[in-house]
Coordinates of C-alpha atoms and ligand atoms in Angstrom, one line a residue:
X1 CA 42.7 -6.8 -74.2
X2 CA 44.9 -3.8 -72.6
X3 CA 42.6 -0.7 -70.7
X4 CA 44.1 2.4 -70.4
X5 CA 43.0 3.1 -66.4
X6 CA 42.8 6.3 -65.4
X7 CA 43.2 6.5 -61.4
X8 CA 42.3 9.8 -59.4
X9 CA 43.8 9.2 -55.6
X10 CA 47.5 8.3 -54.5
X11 CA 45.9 7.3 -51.1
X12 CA 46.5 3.5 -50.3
X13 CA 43.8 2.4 -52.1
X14 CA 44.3 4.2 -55.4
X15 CA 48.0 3.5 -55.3
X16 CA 46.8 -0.8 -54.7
X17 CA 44.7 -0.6 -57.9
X18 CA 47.2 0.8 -60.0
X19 CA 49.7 -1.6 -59.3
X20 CA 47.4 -4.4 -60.0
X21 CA 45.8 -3.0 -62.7
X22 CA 49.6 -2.6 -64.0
X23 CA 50.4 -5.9 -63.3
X24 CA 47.5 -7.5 -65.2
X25 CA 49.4 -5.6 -68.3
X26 CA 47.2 -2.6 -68.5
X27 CA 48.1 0.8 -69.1
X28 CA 47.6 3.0 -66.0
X29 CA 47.7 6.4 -65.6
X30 CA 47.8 7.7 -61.8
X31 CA 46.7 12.0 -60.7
X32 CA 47.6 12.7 -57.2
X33 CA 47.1 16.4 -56.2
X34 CA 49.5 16.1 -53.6
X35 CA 53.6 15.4 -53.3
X36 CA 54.4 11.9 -53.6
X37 CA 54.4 10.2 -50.3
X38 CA 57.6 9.7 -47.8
X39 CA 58.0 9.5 -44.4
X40 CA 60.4 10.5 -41.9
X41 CA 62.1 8.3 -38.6
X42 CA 59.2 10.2 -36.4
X43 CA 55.7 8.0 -36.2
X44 CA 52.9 9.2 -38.0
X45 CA 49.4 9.9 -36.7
X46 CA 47.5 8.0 -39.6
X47 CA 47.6 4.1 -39.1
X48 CA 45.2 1.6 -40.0
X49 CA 45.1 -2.2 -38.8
X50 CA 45.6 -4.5 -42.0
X51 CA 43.4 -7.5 -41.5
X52 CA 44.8 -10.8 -43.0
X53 CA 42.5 -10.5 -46.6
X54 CA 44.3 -7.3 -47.4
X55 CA 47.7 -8.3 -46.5
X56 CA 47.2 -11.2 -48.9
X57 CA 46.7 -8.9 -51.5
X58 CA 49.9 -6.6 -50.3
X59 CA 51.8 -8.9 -50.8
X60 CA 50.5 -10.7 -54.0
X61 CA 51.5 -6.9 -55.3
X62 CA 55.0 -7.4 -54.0
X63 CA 54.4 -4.5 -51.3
X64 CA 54.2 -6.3 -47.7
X65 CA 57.4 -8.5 -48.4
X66 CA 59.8 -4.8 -48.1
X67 CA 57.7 -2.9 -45.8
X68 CA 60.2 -2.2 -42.9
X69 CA 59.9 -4.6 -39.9
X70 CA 60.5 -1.6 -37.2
X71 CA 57.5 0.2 -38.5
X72 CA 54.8 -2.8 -38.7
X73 CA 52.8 -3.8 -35.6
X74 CA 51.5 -7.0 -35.9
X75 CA 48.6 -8.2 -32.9
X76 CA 48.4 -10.9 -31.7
X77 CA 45.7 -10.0 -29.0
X78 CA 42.5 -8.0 -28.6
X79 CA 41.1 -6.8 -25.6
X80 CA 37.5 -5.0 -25.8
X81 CA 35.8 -4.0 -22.7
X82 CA 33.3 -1.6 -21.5
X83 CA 33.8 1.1 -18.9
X84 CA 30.8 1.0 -17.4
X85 CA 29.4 -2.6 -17.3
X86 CA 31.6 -6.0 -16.1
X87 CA 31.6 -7.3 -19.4
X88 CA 34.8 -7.9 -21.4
X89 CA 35.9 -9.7 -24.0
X90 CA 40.0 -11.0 -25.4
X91 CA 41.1 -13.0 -28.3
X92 CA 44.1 -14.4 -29.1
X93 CA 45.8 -15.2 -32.6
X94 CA 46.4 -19.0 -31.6
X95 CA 42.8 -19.6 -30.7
X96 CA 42.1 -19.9 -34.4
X97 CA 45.5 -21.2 -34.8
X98 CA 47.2 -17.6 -36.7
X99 CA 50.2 -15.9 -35.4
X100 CA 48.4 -12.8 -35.9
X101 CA 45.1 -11.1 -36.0
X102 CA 46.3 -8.4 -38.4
X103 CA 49.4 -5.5 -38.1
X104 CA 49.1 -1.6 -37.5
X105 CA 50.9 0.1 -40.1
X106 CA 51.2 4.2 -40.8
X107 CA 49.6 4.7 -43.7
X108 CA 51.9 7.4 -45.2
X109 CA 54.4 4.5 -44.6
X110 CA 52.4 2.0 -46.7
X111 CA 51.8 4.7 -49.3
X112 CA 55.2 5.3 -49.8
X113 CA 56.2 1.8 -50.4
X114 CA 52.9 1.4 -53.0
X115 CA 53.9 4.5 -54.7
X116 CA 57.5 2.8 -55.4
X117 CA 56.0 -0.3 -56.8
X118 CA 53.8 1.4 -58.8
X119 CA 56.8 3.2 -60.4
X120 CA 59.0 0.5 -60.6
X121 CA 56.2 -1.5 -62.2
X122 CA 55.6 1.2 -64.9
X123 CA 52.2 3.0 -64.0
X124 CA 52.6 6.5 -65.0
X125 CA 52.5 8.7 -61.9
X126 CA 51.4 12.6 -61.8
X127 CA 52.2 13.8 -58.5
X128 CA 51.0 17.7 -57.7
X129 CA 48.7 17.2 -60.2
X130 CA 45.1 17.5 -59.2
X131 CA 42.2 16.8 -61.6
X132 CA 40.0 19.8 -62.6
X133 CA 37.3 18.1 -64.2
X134 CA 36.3 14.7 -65.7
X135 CA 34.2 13.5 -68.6
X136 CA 33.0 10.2 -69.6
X137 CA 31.4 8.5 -72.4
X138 CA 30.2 5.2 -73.3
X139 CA 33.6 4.6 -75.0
X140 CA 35.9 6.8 -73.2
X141 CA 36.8 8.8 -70.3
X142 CA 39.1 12.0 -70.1
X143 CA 40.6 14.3 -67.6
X144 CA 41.8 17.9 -67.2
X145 CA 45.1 18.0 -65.1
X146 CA 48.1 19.7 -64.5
X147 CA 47.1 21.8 -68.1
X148 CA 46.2 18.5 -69.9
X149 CA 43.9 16.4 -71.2
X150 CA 44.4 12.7 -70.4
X151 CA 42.3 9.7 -72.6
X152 CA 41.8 6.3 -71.4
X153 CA 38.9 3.5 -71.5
X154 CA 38.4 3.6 -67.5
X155 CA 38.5 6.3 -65.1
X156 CA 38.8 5.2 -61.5
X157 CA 37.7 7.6 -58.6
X158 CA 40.1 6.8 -55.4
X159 CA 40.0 10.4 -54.7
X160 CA 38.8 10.1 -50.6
X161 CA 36.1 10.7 -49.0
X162 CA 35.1 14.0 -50.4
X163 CA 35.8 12.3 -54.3
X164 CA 35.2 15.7 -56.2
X165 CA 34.9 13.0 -58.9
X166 CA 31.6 11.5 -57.5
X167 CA 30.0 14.9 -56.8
X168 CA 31.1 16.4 -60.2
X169 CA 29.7 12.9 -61.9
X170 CA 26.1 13.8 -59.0
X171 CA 26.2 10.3 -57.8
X172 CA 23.7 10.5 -54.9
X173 CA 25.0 9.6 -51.1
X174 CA 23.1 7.8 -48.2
X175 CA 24.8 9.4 -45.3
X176 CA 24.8 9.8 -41.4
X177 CA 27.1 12.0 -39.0
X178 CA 28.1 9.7 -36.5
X179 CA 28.6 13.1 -34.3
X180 CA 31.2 12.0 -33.1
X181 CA 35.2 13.4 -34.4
X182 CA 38.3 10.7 -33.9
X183 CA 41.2 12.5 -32.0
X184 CA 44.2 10.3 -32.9
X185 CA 47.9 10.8 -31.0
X186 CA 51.2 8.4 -30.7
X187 CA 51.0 7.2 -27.2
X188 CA 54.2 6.4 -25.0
X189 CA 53.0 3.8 -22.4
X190 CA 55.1 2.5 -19.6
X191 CA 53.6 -1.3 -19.6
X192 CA 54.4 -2.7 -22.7
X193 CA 51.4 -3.1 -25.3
X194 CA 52.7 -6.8 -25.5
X195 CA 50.7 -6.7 -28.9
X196 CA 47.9 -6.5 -28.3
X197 CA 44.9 -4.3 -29.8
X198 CA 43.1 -2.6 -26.8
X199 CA 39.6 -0.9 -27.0
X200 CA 37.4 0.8 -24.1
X201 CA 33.5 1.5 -25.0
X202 CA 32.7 4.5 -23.2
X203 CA 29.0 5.9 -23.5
X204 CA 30.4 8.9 -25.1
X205 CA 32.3 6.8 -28.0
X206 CA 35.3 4.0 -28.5
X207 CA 39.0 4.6 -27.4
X208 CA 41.6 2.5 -29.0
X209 CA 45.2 1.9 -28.3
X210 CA 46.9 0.2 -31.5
X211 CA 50.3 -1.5 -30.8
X212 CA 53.0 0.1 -32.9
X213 CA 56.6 -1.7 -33.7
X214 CA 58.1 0.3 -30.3
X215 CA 56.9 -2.3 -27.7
X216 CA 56.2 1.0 -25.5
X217 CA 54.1 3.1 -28.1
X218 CA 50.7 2.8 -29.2
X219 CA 48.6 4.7 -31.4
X220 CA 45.8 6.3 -30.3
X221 CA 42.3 6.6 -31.5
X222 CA 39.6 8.3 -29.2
X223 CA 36.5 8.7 -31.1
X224 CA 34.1 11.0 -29.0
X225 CA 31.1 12.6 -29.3
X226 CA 31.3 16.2 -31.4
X227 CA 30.6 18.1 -27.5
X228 CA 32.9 15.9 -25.6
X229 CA 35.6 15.8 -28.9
X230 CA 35.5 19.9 -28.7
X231 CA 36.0 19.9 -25.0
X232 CA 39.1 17.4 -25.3
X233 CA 40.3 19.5 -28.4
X234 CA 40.7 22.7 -25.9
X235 CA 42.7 20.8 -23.1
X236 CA 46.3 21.3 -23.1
X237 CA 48.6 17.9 -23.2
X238 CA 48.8 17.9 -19.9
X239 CA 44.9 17.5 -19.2
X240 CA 44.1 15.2 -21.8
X241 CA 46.4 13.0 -20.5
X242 CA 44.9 12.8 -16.9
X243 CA 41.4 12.4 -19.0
X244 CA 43.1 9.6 -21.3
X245 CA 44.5 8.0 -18.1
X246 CA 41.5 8.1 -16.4
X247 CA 39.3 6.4 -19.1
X248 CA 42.3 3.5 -19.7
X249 CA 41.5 2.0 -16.6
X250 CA 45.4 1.6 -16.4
X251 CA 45.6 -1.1 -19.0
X252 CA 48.7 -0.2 -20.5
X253 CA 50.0 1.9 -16.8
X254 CA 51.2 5.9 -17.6
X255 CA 50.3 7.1 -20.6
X256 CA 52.3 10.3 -22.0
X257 CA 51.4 11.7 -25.0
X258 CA 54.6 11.1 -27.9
X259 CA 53.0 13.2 -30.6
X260 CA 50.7 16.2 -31.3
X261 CA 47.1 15.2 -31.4
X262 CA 44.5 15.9 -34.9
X263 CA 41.1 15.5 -34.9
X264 CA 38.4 14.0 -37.7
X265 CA 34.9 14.0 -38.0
X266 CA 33.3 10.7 -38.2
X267 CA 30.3 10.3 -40.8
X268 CA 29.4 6.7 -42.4
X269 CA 28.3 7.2 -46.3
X270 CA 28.0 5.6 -49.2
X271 CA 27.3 6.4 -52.7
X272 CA 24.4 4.9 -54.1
X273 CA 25.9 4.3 -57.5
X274 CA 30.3 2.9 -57.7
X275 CA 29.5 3.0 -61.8
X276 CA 28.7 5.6 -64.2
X277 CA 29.4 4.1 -67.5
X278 CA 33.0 3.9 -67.3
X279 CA 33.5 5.8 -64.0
X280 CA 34.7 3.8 -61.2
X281 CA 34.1 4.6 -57.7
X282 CA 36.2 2.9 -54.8
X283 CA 37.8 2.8 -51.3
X284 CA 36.8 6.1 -49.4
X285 CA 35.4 8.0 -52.3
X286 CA 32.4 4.9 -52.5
X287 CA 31.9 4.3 -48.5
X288 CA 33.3 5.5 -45.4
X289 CA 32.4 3.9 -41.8
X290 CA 33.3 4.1 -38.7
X291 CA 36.6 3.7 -37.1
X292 CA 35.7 1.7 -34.4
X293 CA 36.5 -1.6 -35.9
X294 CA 39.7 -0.4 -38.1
X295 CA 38.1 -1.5 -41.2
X296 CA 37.7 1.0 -43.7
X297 CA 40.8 0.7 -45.1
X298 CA 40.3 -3.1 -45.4
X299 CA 37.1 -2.4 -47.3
X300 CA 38.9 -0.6 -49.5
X301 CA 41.5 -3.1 -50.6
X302 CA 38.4 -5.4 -50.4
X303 CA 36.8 -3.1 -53.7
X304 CA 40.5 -3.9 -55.5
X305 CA 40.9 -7.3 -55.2
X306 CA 37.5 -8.1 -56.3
X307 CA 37.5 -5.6 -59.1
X308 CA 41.4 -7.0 -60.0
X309 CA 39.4 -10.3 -60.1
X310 CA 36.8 -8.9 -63.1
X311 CA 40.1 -6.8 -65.0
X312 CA 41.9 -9.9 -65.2
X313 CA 41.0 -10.9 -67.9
X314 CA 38.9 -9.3 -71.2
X315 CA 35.6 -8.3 -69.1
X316 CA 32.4 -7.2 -69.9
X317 CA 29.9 -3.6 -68.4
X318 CA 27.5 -6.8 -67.0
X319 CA 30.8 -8.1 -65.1
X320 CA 31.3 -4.3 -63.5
X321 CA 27.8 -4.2 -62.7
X322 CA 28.2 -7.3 -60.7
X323 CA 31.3 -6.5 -59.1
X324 CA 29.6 -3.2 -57.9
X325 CA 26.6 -5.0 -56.4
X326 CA 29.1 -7.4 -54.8
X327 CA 30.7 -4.3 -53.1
X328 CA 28.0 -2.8 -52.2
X329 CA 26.8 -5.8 -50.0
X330 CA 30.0 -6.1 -48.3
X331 CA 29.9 -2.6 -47.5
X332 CA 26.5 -2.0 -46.3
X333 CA 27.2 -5.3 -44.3
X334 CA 30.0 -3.7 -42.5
X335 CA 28.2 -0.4 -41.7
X336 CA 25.4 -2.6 -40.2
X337 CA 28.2 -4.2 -37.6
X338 CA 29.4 -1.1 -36.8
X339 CA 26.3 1.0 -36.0
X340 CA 25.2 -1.9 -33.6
X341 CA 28.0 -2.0 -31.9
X342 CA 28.5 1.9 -32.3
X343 CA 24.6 2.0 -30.8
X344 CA 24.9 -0.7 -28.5
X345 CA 27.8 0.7 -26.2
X346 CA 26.6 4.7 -27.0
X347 CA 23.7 3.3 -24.2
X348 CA 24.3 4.1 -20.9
X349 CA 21.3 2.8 -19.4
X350 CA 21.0 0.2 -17.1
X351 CA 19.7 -2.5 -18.8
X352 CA 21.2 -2.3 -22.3
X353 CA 24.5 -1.8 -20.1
X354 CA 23.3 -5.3 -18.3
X355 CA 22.8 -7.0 -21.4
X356 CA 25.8 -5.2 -23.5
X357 CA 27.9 -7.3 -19.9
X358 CA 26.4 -10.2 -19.8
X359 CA 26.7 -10.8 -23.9
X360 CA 30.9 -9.9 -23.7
X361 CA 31.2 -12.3 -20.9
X362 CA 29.1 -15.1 -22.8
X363 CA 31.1 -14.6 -26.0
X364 CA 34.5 -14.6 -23.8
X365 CA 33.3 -18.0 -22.1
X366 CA 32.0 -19.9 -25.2
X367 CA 34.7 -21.2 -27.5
X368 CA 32.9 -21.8 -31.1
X369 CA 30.8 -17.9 -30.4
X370 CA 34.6 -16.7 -29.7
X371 CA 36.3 -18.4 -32.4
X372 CA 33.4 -16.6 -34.7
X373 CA 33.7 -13.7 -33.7
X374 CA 37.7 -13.7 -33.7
X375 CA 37.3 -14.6 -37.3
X376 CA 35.0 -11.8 -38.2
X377 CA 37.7 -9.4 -36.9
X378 CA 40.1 -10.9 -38.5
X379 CA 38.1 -9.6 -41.6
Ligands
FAD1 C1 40.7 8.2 -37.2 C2 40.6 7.1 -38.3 C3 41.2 5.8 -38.1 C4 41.2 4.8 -39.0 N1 41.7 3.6 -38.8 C5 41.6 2.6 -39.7 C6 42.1 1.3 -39.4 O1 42.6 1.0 -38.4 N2 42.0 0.3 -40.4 C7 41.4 0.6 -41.6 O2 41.2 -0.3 -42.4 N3 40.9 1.8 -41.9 C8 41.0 2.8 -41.0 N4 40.5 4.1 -41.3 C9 40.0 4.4 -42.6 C10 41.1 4.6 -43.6 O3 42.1 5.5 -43.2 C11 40.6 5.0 -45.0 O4 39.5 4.1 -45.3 C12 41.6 5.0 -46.1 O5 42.7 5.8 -45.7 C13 41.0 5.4 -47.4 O6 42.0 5.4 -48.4 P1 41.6 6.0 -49.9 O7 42.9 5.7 -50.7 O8 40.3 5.5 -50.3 O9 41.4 7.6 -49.7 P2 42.5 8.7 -49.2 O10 43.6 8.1 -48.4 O11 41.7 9.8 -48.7 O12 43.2 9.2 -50.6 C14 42.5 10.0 -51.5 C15 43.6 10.7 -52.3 O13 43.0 11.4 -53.4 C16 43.7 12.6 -53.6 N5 42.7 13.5 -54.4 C17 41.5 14.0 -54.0 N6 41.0 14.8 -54.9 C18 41.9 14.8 -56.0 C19 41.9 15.4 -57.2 N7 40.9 16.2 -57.7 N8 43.0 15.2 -58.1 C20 44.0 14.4 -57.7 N9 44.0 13.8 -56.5 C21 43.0 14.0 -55.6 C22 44.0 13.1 -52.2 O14 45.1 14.0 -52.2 C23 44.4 11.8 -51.5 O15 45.7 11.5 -51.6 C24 40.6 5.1 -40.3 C25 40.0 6.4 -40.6 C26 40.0 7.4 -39.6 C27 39.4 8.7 -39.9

């Protein structure tokens, strides 16, 4: 039988769910407060690494197959090392026999392209239209937006990582402030990035360089401590850059900076509850984690495919219920990854830093420990 879906949120992962949902045969309905998304010829700041899962579902949605060649990155090599220990670890893509460990992609670029499916495939979209409030029932769900009321059966909350929708509907958090704020930049580097993903563990935080489609730029993300972030936040271009260099350790030889520079604050949560009768909570608005790894985003399309699985076909509350505890495990899995590593390379004592060496130098050396772990990145 046909829903009428509701979807807060034109980010990536709101956009994903409608198409799907759309595709299944449902009626969806799609509130974004902002314009509709395009992009320009000049890079933008925002890009996320697409891990192999989550291109699978791109383009089983028809999406991936036109994004634009010159604006994907695809990596085929990882480096990961730590500043102040020997250890160091690189993957390649053929070691578990891929061409690829993922692509970097600008998300307003990926938006874009979603938001033209999504039209072309019928979902009816409301851009500069932001919800004002929500109510849901055991039978129905309505919204107020744009001076009307909307009715449908579902009412999904892609609506970020502040989701007004889960704090009007009180859904309790679990949260921590990493302390930390990600300052991200387009980086023009005179080695070639030869695509591959490089990422530096300093005590005071991760610094990744992301290989875009331009051999010679990168896309930076320098997540710092909230001190150290402010102190970077007040150097002029010119000083960053010497600080930037100086932390590289020349991997990728003079940096220059290509862009301006924007800053985020980094907190992990999750909301305790994704359902609320027929309220649906997913992508940023139900977790948010570190950016150390690049998955968040992945995460995100992980909550669509599996809830496109349940949707299908005619589906039952018990089948939502699952589909949330499912979720919730791979989320609170991935937060679990990332605040070990987040803790383990924060340490800048000596033994920790001894151990942190000698494990990245055990893990580059044995083959089935690497191929695991290559798999794990690769999501
Ligand atoms: C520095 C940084 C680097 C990252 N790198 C990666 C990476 O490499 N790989 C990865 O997988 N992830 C990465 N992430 C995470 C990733 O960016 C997010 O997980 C992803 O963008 C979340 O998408 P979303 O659609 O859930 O939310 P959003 O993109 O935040 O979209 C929410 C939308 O809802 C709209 N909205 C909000 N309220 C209303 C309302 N009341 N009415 C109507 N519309 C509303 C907003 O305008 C917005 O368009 C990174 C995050 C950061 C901070």
């Amino acid at each position: 039988m046909t829903q009428h879906f509701i979807v807060v949120g034109g980010g990536m992962i709101g956009l994903a769910s409608a198409l799907g949902l759309r595709r299944q045969g449902h009626r969806v309905t799609l509130v974004e407060q902002g314009d509709a998304p395009s992009y320009s010829d000049e890079t933008e700041l925002r890009v996320s690494a697409i891990a192999h899962h989550s291109r699978a579902l791109l383009t089983e949605l028809g999406v991936w197959q036109n994004l634009p060649a010159e604006r994907l990155g695809p990596y085929t090599a990882m480096e990961v090392w730590d500043h102040d220990s020997f250890g160091r670890i690189a993957f390649a893509a053929n070691e578990v026999n891929q061409t690829d460990l993922g692509a970097i992609i600008e998300n307003r670029v990926l938006e874009t392209h979603l938001w033209q499916a999504a039209a072309d495939a019928g979902v009816e979209l409301l851009a500069q239209t932001a919800v004002q409030n929500h109510k849901v029932s055991t039978d129905e769900v309505s919204v107020e937006a744009g001076g009307q009321r909307i009715r449908g059966d579902y009412l999904v909350a892609a609506d970020g990582v502040n989701s007004p929708l889960r704090q009007a509907a009180g859904l309790p958090l679990t949260f921590w402030d990493y302390q930390q704020q990600g300052c991200v930049a387009v980086i023009r580097c005179s080695q070639p990035h030869n695509g591959c993903a490089r990422q530096v563990f300093l005590p005071t935080g991760p610094v990744a360089w992301l290989p875009l489609a331009d051999p010679h730029h990168v896309s930076l993300v320098w997540s710092a401590d909230t001190e150290f972030a402010q102190q970077l936040q007040q150097l002029d271009d010119s000083d960053f850059i010497k600080q930037l260099q100086a932390v590289s350790d020349q991997c990728l030889g003079q940096l220059e900076l290509a862009s301006t520079r924007a800053y985020f604050p980094l907190r992990m949560q999750y909301a305790k509850r994704w359902l609320q009768q027929r309220l649906i909570l997913i992508g940023d608005a139900a977790h948010s984690i570190h950016p150390l790894a690049g998955q968040g985003a992945n995460l995100g399309f992980g909550d669509v495919h599996d809830l496109l699985t349940v949707t299908a076909t005619e589906f039952t509350s018990a089948e939502l219920r699952h589909w949330e505890r499912q979720r919730k495990v791979a989320a609170v899995q991935m937060i679990a990854t990332m605040e070990s590593f987040k803790r383990g390379f924060g340490n800048a004592w000596p033994v920790p830093k001894l151990l942190r060496g000698i494990g990245l130098r055990l893990a580059d050396r044995i083959a089935p420990l690497k191929r695991a772990l290559i798999k794990s990145a690769l999501g």
